[in-house]
Amino acid sequence: MSDLASTLTEEQLTILKDAALDFALSHGLVVRPPPTPLSKDDPHHAALSTGVINAPISLFPTPFPKQAFHNAVQIQPLFSQLVHDISEDDAFLREIMESLSHVDDFVKRLYDMYIAVKKEGIAQPASLGIHRSDYIIHLNPGQDFSEAAIKQVELNTISVSFGSLSSLTADLHRYLQATTGYFSDKVDLDALPTSESIESIASGLASAHKHYGSKSAKVMMVVQPGERNAFDQRWIEYNLLKKHGIVLIRKTLAEIADHGRLDPTTKALYIGDQEISVAYYRSAYATTDYPTEKEWDGRLLAERSLAIKCPTLAYQLVGAKKVQQVLAAPGQLERFVKDPQSAALLRASFTGLYPLDHTPEGLAAYEAALVNSDDLVMKPQREGGGNNIYGKDIQVALKKLSAEQRNAYILMDIIRPPITKNVLLRKGELQRADVVSELGVYGIYLHSGEQVVRNDVGGHLLRTKGVESNEGGVAAGFAVIDSLILV
């Protein structure tokens, strides 16, 4: 299967490409092209395109070990519960966030807001998590491909994307197999798992809306201005309306600040005259989402409100890379996961994670990285692609940082995945490539403040990139959206 493209003629590849482009444009498997500068003299001011291009996708599904996929699906509810349990532990969060606050201004602003809202009093005890845990499969020398094991790259707790476009890409591959057979007998339709992430994410929002208890209220998606990936978001909006009869509105943080208000008695959030049941963040995860104080004001208004947040500030803070590293230390995961079998399943997905703080472990990791950093990746607390540091660049970066500044980063062992082959489709053009893939599994988690309302798996995402690329973000331009063929 991984060599299938090499057996096809250029004519056959063109047939597949044309069919894929038509499917993508017909089904909303698209993104907006980069904005066009309004003038040559002012390249920073640009107009949002009214046209679309196909989302970057693979032409073929990528082989993935069946057992590794099932393991990732099995442990997703455990990770979702873990996020909630950590968010309830003020002492654990305080210890980590206060140390990060000295070296990361963005984390400090979020944590200060979290403390301020708690001091005022949490208006809404319920919380909604739409999480995604990302994995790369690791293959030891001499192992068969089917024996590769998942290793967690990160756990995302805010603005997890591509739930819609990943479902559509799986549908595309099933369509191409049904209509062309991929000009081969090597692709079994039963080996192509579907992903119900569009429906699952919309269902999670609907559950939170129902729990809020006002039929006339609306769900609010908090978006970035000029969002190029709006179509991934729109499918959730359309499904929420069609399947659940719930209207979703889109607002930026600045618009919340300009048009939002709280009921003085109930703290219900209103945008104009419209009550908001759920604040669903598809932004607010990066410094660039807060260019002025107005955006911070909008976030604070929403956080103080009765609306159910997805995620809460606490859930967002739990997604920090430092939390991931601390949990990997002996005994830390077991503080929250009391069942030994569940803890073992989660630990089996961990790779080597090391601090860069003032502890003996942090100083040892720092000294070791200065000697050899070829098998490491250095990660900040930031979400989104393009922020990690690799290889010899780690040594250059470490020498520029003070001992205190190093605490804003962690080190992680590089995961060495097996290399497969695929054909990537970007902007209507095909590119044959040696590729590696990253699996993401979505989790839908709703807690009432007293008990778990739901905790289930919400579908999956596969991102595939050329082996020459270190980063894996689709929106950041490094990868394409793919789907699985289980082997």
Short mmCIF file of C-alpha atoms in Angstrom, two decimals:
data_model
loop_
_atom_site.label_atom_id
_atom_site.label_comp_id
_atom_site.label_asym_id
_atom_site.label_seq_id
_atom_site.Cartn_x
_atom_site.Cartn_y
_atom_site.Cartn_z
CA MET A 1 0.00 0.00 0.00
CA SER A 2 2.74 2.48 0.92
CA ASP A 3 4.28 1.98 -2.54
CA LEU A 4 0.99 2.08 -4.41
CA ALA A 5 1.58 5.50 -5.98
CA SER A 6 4.76 4.26 -7.66
CA THR A 7 2.78 1.58 -9.52
CA LEU A 8 0.31 4.06 -11.03
CA THR A 9 0.74 5.92 -14.31
CA GLU A 10 0.67 9.70 -14.53
CA GLU A 11 -2.70 9.40 -16.25
CA GLN A 12 -4.11 7.42 -13.34
CA LEU A 13 -2.73 9.92 -10.82
CA THR A 14 -4.31 12.75 -12.79
CA ILE A 15 -7.68 10.97 -12.69
CA LEU A 16 -7.37 10.63 -8.92
CA LYS A 17 -6.26 14.25 -8.55
CA ASP A 18 -9.17 15.63 -10.57
CA ALA A 19 -11.66 13.50 -8.67
CA ALA A 20 -10.13 14.59 -5.34
CA LEU A 21 -10.29 18.27 -6.27
CA ASP A 22 -13.92 18.02 -7.34
CA PHE A 23 -14.80 16.16 -4.13
CA ALA A 24 -12.95 18.71 -2.00
CA LEU A 25 -14.63 21.70 -3.61
CA SER A 26 -18.05 20.02 -3.55
CA HIS A 27 -17.83 19.00 0.10
CA GLY A 28 -16.18 22.02 1.72
CA LEU A 29 -12.80 20.32 2.11
CA VAL A 30 -11.27 23.73 1.49
CA VAL A 31 -9.40 26.66 3.03
CA ARG A 32 -9.10 30.28 2.06
CA PRO A 33 -5.85 31.20 0.29
CA PRO A 34 -3.51 33.62 2.07
CA PRO A 35 -4.85 37.19 2.09
CA THR A 36 -3.76 39.51 -0.69
CA PRO A 37 -1.97 42.76 0.28
CA LEU A 38 -4.14 45.78 -0.51
CA SER A 39 -1.14 47.58 -1.95
CA LYS A 40 2.54 46.98 -2.63
CA ASP A 41 3.38 49.85 -0.29
CA ASP A 42 1.45 48.37 2.65
CA PRO A 43 1.90 44.56 2.68
CA HIS A 44 0.68 44.22 6.28
CA HIS A 45 -2.89 45.23 5.41
CA ALA A 46 -4.54 42.56 3.29
CA ALA A 47 -7.97 41.63 2.03
CA LEU A 48 -9.51 38.27 2.98
CA SER A 49 -9.96 36.19 -0.16
CA THR A 50 -13.49 35.46 -1.34
CA GLY A 51 -12.26 32.33 -3.13
CA VAL A 52 -11.11 28.96 -1.82
CA ILE A 53 -8.50 26.32 -2.57
CA ASN A 54 -8.47 22.66 -1.67
CA ALA A 55 -7.28 21.98 1.86
CA PRO A 56 -3.82 20.36 1.81
CA ILE A 57 -4.57 16.64 1.71
CA SER A 58 -3.01 13.30 0.83
CA LEU A 59 -4.18 11.49 -2.26
CA PHE A 60 -3.96 8.06 -0.60
CA PRO A 61 -4.71 6.89 2.94
CA THR A 62 -1.57 6.17 4.94
CA PRO A 63 -0.86 2.77 6.53
CA PHE A 64 -1.15 2.79 10.32
CA PRO A 65 -0.77 -0.15 12.74
CA LYS A 66 -4.20 -1.42 13.80
CA GLN A 67 -3.22 -2.14 17.41
CA ALA A 68 -1.56 1.25 17.86
CA PHE A 69 -4.72 2.98 16.61
CA HIS A 70 -6.94 1.00 18.96
CA ASN A 71 -4.61 1.79 21.88
CA ALA A 72 -4.85 5.53 21.17
CA VAL A 73 -8.64 5.36 21.03
CA GLN A 74 -8.80 3.28 24.23
CA ILE A 75 -6.86 5.75 26.40
CA GLN A 76 -8.48 8.98 25.18
CA PRO A 77 -11.20 8.99 27.89
CA LEU A 78 -8.44 8.48 30.48
CA PHE A 79 -6.63 11.57 29.22
CA SER A 80 -9.85 13.61 29.22
CA GLN A 81 -10.54 12.64 32.82
CA LEU A 82 -6.93 13.42 33.71
CA VAL A 83 -7.28 16.96 32.35
CA HIS A 84 -10.32 17.56 34.54
CA ASP A 85 -8.77 16.06 37.66
CA ILE A 86 -5.62 18.18 37.31
CA SER A 87 -7.74 21.29 36.75
CA GLU A 88 -9.32 20.68 40.17
CA ASP A 89 -5.96 20.51 41.96
CA ASP A 90 -5.12 24.13 42.81
CA ALA A 91 -1.86 23.26 44.55
CA PHE A 92 -0.51 21.27 41.58
CA LEU A 93 -1.44 24.00 39.10
CA ARG A 94 -0.07 26.72 41.35
CA GLU A 95 3.32 25.09 41.68
CA ILE A 96 3.74 24.77 37.92
CA MET A 97 2.12 28.03 36.81
CA GLU A 98 3.90 30.24 39.32
CA SER A 99 7.25 28.95 38.10
CA LEU A 100 6.25 29.47 34.47
CA SER A 101 4.86 32.94 35.20
CA HIS A 102 8.39 34.20 35.90
CA VAL A 103 9.53 33.35 32.37
CA ASP A 104 6.41 33.32 30.18
CA ASP A 105 4.31 36.50 30.11
CA PHE A 106 1.47 34.80 28.23
CA VAL A 107 1.11 32.00 30.76
CA LYS A 108 1.29 34.62 33.52
CA ARG A 109 -1.64 36.58 32.02
CA LEU A 110 -3.73 33.43 31.74
CA TYR A 111 -2.88 32.25 35.24
CA ASP A 112 -3.50 35.70 36.78
CA MET A 113 -6.92 35.72 35.09
CA TYR A 114 -7.62 32.23 36.41
CA ILE A 115 -6.78 33.37 39.97
CA ALA A 116 -8.87 36.55 39.63
CA VAL A 117 -11.94 34.68 38.38
CA LYS A 118 -11.65 32.08 41.14
CA LYS A 119 -11.34 34.84 43.75
CA GLU A 120 -14.48 36.54 42.41
CA GLY A 121 -16.30 33.20 42.42
CA ILE A 122 -16.86 30.73 39.60
CA ALA A 123 -20.25 31.57 38.10
CA GLN A 124 -20.51 28.33 36.09
CA PRO A 125 -19.36 25.07 37.73
CA ALA A 126 -19.88 23.02 34.55
CA SER A 127 -17.04 22.66 32.04
CA LEU A 128 -16.74 21.29 28.52
CA GLY A 129 -13.55 19.82 27.11
CA ILE A 130 -12.99 19.13 23.43
CA HIS A 131 -9.47 17.75 23.61
CA ARG A 132 -7.10 16.06 21.19
CA SER A 133 -4.19 13.86 22.14
CA ASP A 134 -1.52 13.62 19.42
CA TYR A 135 0.78 10.65 18.84
CA ILE A 136 3.57 9.52 16.58
CA ILE A 137 4.23 5.79 16.27
CA HIS A 138 7.69 4.63 17.31
CA LEU A 139 9.32 1.65 15.66
CA ASN A 140 12.36 0.00 17.24
CA PRO A 141 15.03 -1.54 14.97
CA GLY A 142 13.98 -5.00 13.87
CA GLN A 143 10.33 -4.53 14.78
CA ASP A 144 7.56 -5.29 12.33
CA PHE A 145 5.45 -2.29 11.29
CA SER A 146 2.39 -3.78 12.97
CA GLU A 147 4.25 -3.74 16.32
CA ALA A 148 4.91 0.02 16.34
CA ALA A 149 3.72 1.76 19.51
CA ILE A 150 2.09 5.16 20.00
CA LYS A 151 4.12 7.85 21.76
CA GLN A 152 2.36 11.03 22.84
CA VAL A 153 3.56 14.27 21.28
CA GLU A 154 1.20 16.57 23.17
CA LEU A 155 -2.25 16.90 24.69
CA ASN A 156 -4.23 19.82 23.23
CA THR A 157 -6.97 21.32 25.39
CA ILE A 158 -7.96 24.47 23.48
CA SER A 159 -8.99 25.23 19.90
CA VAL A 160 -8.39 21.71 18.61
CA SER A 161 -8.82 21.95 14.86
CA PHE A 162 -9.45 19.84 11.74
CA GLY A 163 -12.17 17.71 13.27
CA SER A 164 -14.33 18.47 10.25
CA LEU A 165 -11.76 18.41 7.46
CA SER A 166 -10.27 15.16 8.78
CA SER A 167 -13.69 13.50 8.59
CA LEU A 168 -14.11 14.77 5.04
CA THR A 169 -10.64 13.53 4.04
CA ALA A 170 -11.52 10.04 5.26
CA ASP A 171 -14.73 10.29 3.21
CA LEU A 172 -12.68 11.38 0.20
CA HIS A 173 -10.38 8.37 0.41
CA ARG A 174 -13.33 6.03 0.76
CA TYR A 175 -14.91 7.71 -2.27
CA LEU A 176 -11.76 7.30 -4.37
CA GLN A 177 -11.49 3.66 -3.35
CA ALA A 178 -15.17 2.99 -4.17
CA THR A 179 -15.06 4.71 -7.57
CA THR A 180 -11.56 3.83 -8.82
CA GLY A 181 -10.34 1.08 -6.52
CA TYR A 182 -7.15 3.18 -6.60
CA PHE A 183 -6.47 1.17 -9.77
CA SER A 184 -5.33 -1.66 -7.52
CA ASP A 185 -6.62 -4.51 -5.38
CA LYS A 186 -4.44 -3.44 -2.43
CA VAL A 187 -6.90 -1.06 -0.74
CA ASP A 188 -9.61 -2.74 1.34
CA LEU A 189 -12.56 -0.45 2.09
CA ASP A 190 -13.07 -2.17 5.45
CA ALA A 191 -9.56 -1.10 6.51
CA LEU A 192 -10.44 2.60 6.15
CA PRO A 193 -12.00 3.66 9.46
CA THR A 194 -14.50 6.51 9.39
CA SER A 195 -14.17 9.44 11.78
CA GLU A 196 -17.30 10.97 13.25
CA SER A 197 -15.54 14.01 14.65
CA ILE A 198 -17.86 16.56 12.99
CA GLU A 199 -20.86 14.98 14.66
CA SER A 200 -19.03 14.32 17.93
CA ILE A 201 -17.81 17.88 18.41
CA ALA A 202 -21.24 19.29 17.55
CA SER A 203 -22.83 16.76 19.90
CA GLY A 204 -20.52 17.84 22.71
CA LEU A 205 -21.51 21.46 22.23
CA ALA A 206 -25.18 20.41 22.15
CA SER A 207 -24.79 18.52 25.43
CA ALA A 208 -23.27 21.59 27.09
CA HIS A 209 -26.00 23.83 25.65
CA LYS A 210 -28.68 21.48 27.00
CA HIS A 211 -26.98 21.39 30.40
CA TYR A 212 -26.97 25.22 30.46
CA GLY A 213 -30.75 25.05 30.33
CA SER A 214 -31.93 27.92 28.12
CA LYS A 215 -33.45 26.92 24.77
CA SER A 216 -33.30 30.49 23.47
CA ALA A 217 -29.57 30.89 24.17
CA LYS A 218 -26.95 30.41 21.47
CA VAL A 219 -23.54 28.79 21.32
CA MET A 220 -20.72 31.25 20.64
CA MET A 221 -17.61 30.22 18.73
CA VAL A 222 -14.75 32.57 19.62
CA VAL A 223 -12.76 32.95 16.41
CA GLN A 224 -9.75 34.76 15.02
CA PRO A 225 -10.37 37.68 12.68
CA GLY A 226 -9.73 36.73 9.05
CA GLU A 227 -9.85 33.00 9.79
CA ARG A 228 -8.58 31.00 6.78
CA ASN A 229 -9.71 27.70 8.30
CA ALA A 230 -13.33 28.82 8.71
CA PHE A 231 -14.74 25.88 6.75
CA ASP A 232 -13.44 23.37 9.30
CA GLN A 233 -15.40 25.41 11.86
CA ARG A 234 -18.50 25.95 9.74
CA TRP A 235 -19.22 22.23 9.43
CA ILE A 236 -19.59 22.09 13.23
CA GLU A 237 -21.94 25.09 13.11
CA TYR A 238 -24.07 23.53 10.36
CA ASN A 239 -24.22 20.15 12.10
CA LEU A 240 -25.18 21.79 15.39
CA LEU A 241 -28.12 23.49 13.68
CA LYS A 242 -29.20 20.56 11.49
CA LYS A 243 -28.91 17.75 14.04
CA HIS A 244 -29.66 19.63 17.27
CA GLY A 245 -31.57 22.78 16.29
CA ILE A 246 -29.01 25.03 18.04
CA VAL A 247 -27.77 28.26 16.49
CA LEU A 248 -24.07 29.13 16.71
CA ILE A 249 -22.71 32.66 16.35
CA ARG A 250 -19.11 33.66 15.61
CA LYS A 251 -17.41 36.43 17.58
CA THR A 252 -13.83 37.59 18.06
CA LEU A 253 -12.44 38.45 21.47
CA ALA A 254 -12.59 42.14 20.51
CA GLU A 255 -16.26 41.82 19.54
CA ILE A 256 -17.02 40.21 22.91
CA ALA A 257 -15.39 43.19 24.61
CA ASP A 258 -17.30 45.67 22.43
CA HIS A 259 -20.75 44.08 22.50
CA GLY A 260 -20.77 41.76 25.51
CA ARG A 261 -22.27 42.32 28.96
CA LEU A 262 -23.09 40.29 32.04
CA ASP A 263 -26.47 40.15 33.73
CA PRO A 264 -25.77 41.81 37.10
CA THR A 265 -27.69 39.14 39.00
CA THR A 266 -27.09 35.85 37.17
CA LYS A 267 -23.85 36.72 35.33
CA ALA A 268 -25.40 35.36 32.13
CA LEU A 269 -23.35 36.49 29.13
CA TYR A 270 -25.15 38.52 26.49
CA ILE A 271 -23.78 39.60 23.12
CA GLY A 272 -26.16 42.40 22.31
CA ASP A 273 -29.52 40.96 23.31
CA GLN A 274 -28.48 37.34 22.71
CA GLU A 275 -27.79 35.08 25.71
CA ILE A 276 -24.78 32.75 25.31
CA SER A 277 -24.92 29.19 26.61
CA VAL A 278 -21.44 27.98 25.60
CA ALA A 279 -18.24 29.91 24.80
CA TYR A 280 -16.34 27.60 22.43
CA TYR A 281 -12.80 28.84 21.80
CA ARG A 282 -11.28 28.38 18.37
CA SER A 283 -8.76 31.10 19.20
CA ALA A 284 -7.31 32.60 22.43
CA TYR A 285 -4.40 30.11 22.56
CA ALA A 286 -1.54 32.31 21.33
CA THR A 287 -0.10 35.74 22.07
CA THR A 288 -1.14 36.88 18.58
CA ASP A 289 -4.79 36.39 19.60
CA TYR A 290 -4.37 39.25 22.10
CA PRO A 291 -2.87 42.16 20.12
CA THR A 292 -4.42 44.76 22.46
CA GLU A 293 -5.91 44.93 25.94
CA LYS A 294 -9.37 44.79 24.37
CA GLU A 295 -8.91 41.09 23.55
CA TRP A 296 -7.91 40.38 27.14
CA ASP A 297 -11.01 42.27 28.29
CA GLY A 298 -13.18 40.11 26.04
CA ARG A 299 -11.65 36.91 27.41
CA LEU A 300 -12.11 38.07 31.01
CA LEU A 301 -15.76 38.97 30.40
CA ALA A 302 -16.48 35.50 29.02
CA GLU A 303 -14.58 33.79 31.84
CA ARG A 304 -16.53 35.68 34.52
CA SER A 305 -19.83 34.70 32.95
CA LEU A 306 -22.39 31.96 33.46
CA ALA A 307 -21.69 30.54 29.98
CA ILE A 308 -20.10 27.08 29.93
CA LYS A 309 -16.54 27.47 28.73
CA CYS A 310 -14.85 25.14 26.23
CA PRO A 311 -12.25 25.08 27.57
CA THR A 312 -12.13 26.67 30.99
CA LEU A 313 -8.98 28.61 31.84
CA ALA A 314 -7.95 25.72 34.06
CA TYR A 315 -8.27 23.22 31.19
CA GLN A 316 -6.20 25.51 28.97
CA LEU A 317 -3.46 25.76 31.60
CA VAL A 318 -3.38 21.97 31.98
CA GLY A 319 -2.44 21.81 28.29
CA ALA A 320 0.91 23.49 28.98
CA LYS A 321 3.91 21.39 27.93
CA LYS A 322 5.37 21.75 31.42
CA VAL A 323 2.39 19.84 32.83
CA GLN A 324 3.05 17.04 30.33
CA GLN A 325 6.67 16.85 31.44
CA VAL A 326 5.84 16.88 35.16
CA LEU A 327 3.30 14.07 34.74
CA ALA A 328 6.00 11.88 33.20
CA ALA A 329 8.07 12.06 36.39
CA PRO A 330 7.82 9.06 38.75
CA GLY A 331 4.68 9.13 40.89
CA GLN A 332 3.18 12.32 39.44
CA LEU A 333 0.69 10.70 37.06
CA GLU A 334 -0.35 8.35 39.84
CA ARG A 335 -1.42 11.33 41.98
CA PHE A 336 -4.41 11.62 39.65
CA VAL A 337 -4.83 8.15 38.14
CA LYS A 338 -5.33 5.75 41.03
CA ASP A 339 -6.08 2.63 39.00
CA PRO A 340 -2.71 0.94 38.30
CA GLN A 341 -3.86 -0.56 34.99
CA SER A 342 -5.08 2.83 33.68
CA ALA A 343 -1.89 4.54 34.82
CA ALA A 344 0.18 1.88 33.06
CA LEU A 345 -1.76 2.37 29.81
CA LEU A 346 -1.14 6.13 29.92
CA ARG A 347 2.53 5.78 30.85
CA ALA A 348 3.07 3.38 27.96
CA SER A 349 2.29 6.30 25.61
CA PHE A 350 4.84 8.65 27.21
CA THR A 351 8.22 9.29 25.65
CA GLY A 352 11.25 10.76 27.41
CA LEU A 353 10.41 14.21 28.84
CA TYR A 354 12.90 16.37 30.71
CA PRO A 355 12.74 19.68 32.58
CA LEU A 356 15.06 22.62 31.95
CA ASP A 357 14.58 24.16 35.38
CA HIS A 358 16.83 24.49 38.44
CA THR A 359 16.26 20.94 39.70
CA PRO A 360 19.05 18.38 39.48
CA GLU A 361 17.10 16.68 36.67
CA GLY A 362 16.75 19.98 34.81
CA LEU A 363 20.44 20.85 35.13
CA ALA A 364 21.42 17.35 34.02
CA ALA A 365 19.15 17.60 30.96
CA TYR A 366 20.65 21.00 30.12
CA GLU A 367 24.23 19.73 30.30
CA ALA A 368 23.40 16.61 28.31
CA ALA A 369 21.70 18.65 25.56
CA LEU A 370 24.77 20.88 25.21
CA VAL A 371 26.80 17.75 24.46
CA ASN A 372 24.32 15.99 22.15
CA SER A 373 20.94 17.35 21.07
CA ASP A 374 20.48 15.33 17.88
CA ASP A 375 17.77 13.13 19.39
CA LEU A 376 15.86 15.88 21.18
CA VAL A 377 13.18 18.48 20.54
CA MET A 378 12.92 21.63 22.67
CA LYS A 379 9.34 22.75 23.23
CA PRO A 380 7.89 26.00 24.63
CA GLN A 381 4.43 26.36 26.20
CA ARG A 382 2.97 27.74 22.95
CA GLU A 383 0.17 26.13 20.97
CA GLY A 384 0.18 26.12 17.16
CA GLY A 385 2.90 24.95 14.75
CA GLY A 386 6.35 26.34 14.16
CA ASN A 387 7.54 26.92 17.75
CA ASN A 388 9.71 23.87 18.44
CA ILE A 389 13.51 23.75 18.20
CA TYR A 390 15.40 20.74 16.86
CA GLY A 391 18.86 19.21 16.67
CA LYS A 392 21.90 21.48 16.80
CA ASP A 393 19.61 24.54 16.97
CA ILE A 394 18.79 23.45 20.54
CA GLN A 395 22.38 24.06 21.61
CA VAL A 396 22.38 27.51 20.02
CA ALA A 397 19.12 28.39 21.76
CA LEU A 398 20.20 27.09 25.16
CA LYS A 399 23.38 29.18 25.11
CA LYS A 400 21.31 32.31 24.54
CA LEU A 401 18.90 31.67 27.43
CA SER A 402 19.46 32.51 31.06
CA ALA A 403 18.96 29.80 33.67
CA GLU A 404 15.57 31.30 34.51
CA GLN A 405 14.49 31.63 30.87
CA ARG A 406 15.20 27.94 30.27
CA ASN A 407 12.35 27.10 32.62
CA ALA A 408 9.90 28.17 29.88
CA TYR A 409 10.90 25.09 27.84
CA ILE A 410 11.03 21.32 28.16
CA LEU A 411 13.05 18.71 26.28
CA MET A 412 11.52 15.65 24.69
CA ASP A 413 13.08 12.63 23.04
CA ILE A 414 12.61 12.66 19.29
CA ILE A 415 10.20 9.94 18.21
CA ARG A 416 11.44 8.00 15.19
CA PRO A 417 8.43 6.93 13.13
CA PRO A 418 8.51 4.57 10.15
CA ILE A 419 8.69 6.29 6.78
CA THR A 420 6.01 5.58 4.19
CA LYS A 421 5.23 7.00 0.76
CA ASN A 422 2.30 9.10 -0.37
CA VAL A 423 1.26 11.77 -2.86
CA LEU A 424 0.37 15.17 -1.38
CA LEU A 425 -2.16 17.50 -2.99
CA ARG A 426 -1.59 21.20 -2.31
CA LYS A 427 -3.19 24.05 -4.23
CA GLY A 428 -4.18 21.66 -7.01
CA GLU A 429 -0.65 20.28 -7.49
CA LEU A 430 0.64 16.77 -6.75
CA GLN A 431 3.88 16.04 -4.90
CA ARG A 432 5.29 12.55 -4.39
CA ALA A 433 6.94 12.34 -0.99
CA ASP A 434 8.47 10.15 1.66
CA VAL A 435 6.28 10.92 4.67
CA VAL A 436 5.70 10.40 8.38
CA SER A 437 2.35 10.79 10.12
CA GLU A 438 0.89 12.01 13.40
CA LEU A 439 -2.38 10.67 14.82
CA GLY A 440 -4.73 12.81 16.87
CA VAL A 441 -7.67 11.37 18.83
CA TYR A 442 -10.48 13.69 19.93
CA GLY A 443 -12.16 13.45 23.31
CA ILE A 444 -15.49 14.98 24.34
CA TYR A 445 -15.78 15.60 28.08
CA LEU A 446 -18.58 17.36 29.98
CA HIS A 447 -18.59 17.76 33.77
CA SER A 448 -21.47 19.30 35.67
CA GLY A 449 -19.31 20.48 38.56
CA GLU A 450 -20.52 17.49 40.56
CA GLN A 451 -20.28 14.54 38.19
CA VAL A 452 -19.17 13.45 34.73
CA VAL A 453 -21.99 13.97 32.23
CA ARG A 454 -20.16 12.42 29.29
CA ASN A 455 -16.65 11.24 28.46
CA ASP A 456 -16.29 9.66 25.04
CA VAL A 457 -14.03 9.45 22.02
CA GLY A 458 -14.81 12.01 19.32
CA GLY A 459 -13.13 10.68 16.18
CA HIS A 460 -9.58 11.09 14.92
CA LEU A 461 -7.22 13.07 12.70
CA LEU A 462 -4.16 12.01 10.74
CA ARG A 463 -1.63 14.63 9.64
CA THR A 464 1.13 13.68 7.26
CA LYS A 465 4.27 15.60 6.33
CA GLY A 466 7.41 15.14 4.28
CA VAL A 467 10.29 13.60 6.20
CA GLU A 468 12.31 16.79 5.69
CA SER A 469 9.86 18.78 7.86
CA ASN A 470 10.24 18.82 11.64
CA GLU A 471 6.92 20.52 12.34
CA GLY A 472 3.48 18.95 11.88
CA GLY A 473 0.91 21.74 11.78
CA VAL A 474 -1.47 21.88 8.81
CA ALA A 475 -2.59 25.46 9.46
CA ALA A 476 1.04 26.50 9.88
CA GLY A 477 1.81 25.06 6.43
CA PHE A 478 3.91 22.04 7.36
CA ALA A 479 1.58 19.07 6.87
CA VAL A 480 -1.46 17.77 5.00
CA ILE A 481 -4.66 16.17 6.26
CA ASP A 482 -4.70 12.41 5.76
CA SER A 483 -6.65 9.33 6.81
CA LEU A 484 -5.77 5.84 8.01
CA ILE A 485 -5.64 2.47 6.38
CA LEU A 486 -5.24 -0.03 9.21
CA VAL A 487 -2.68 -2.80 8.75
#
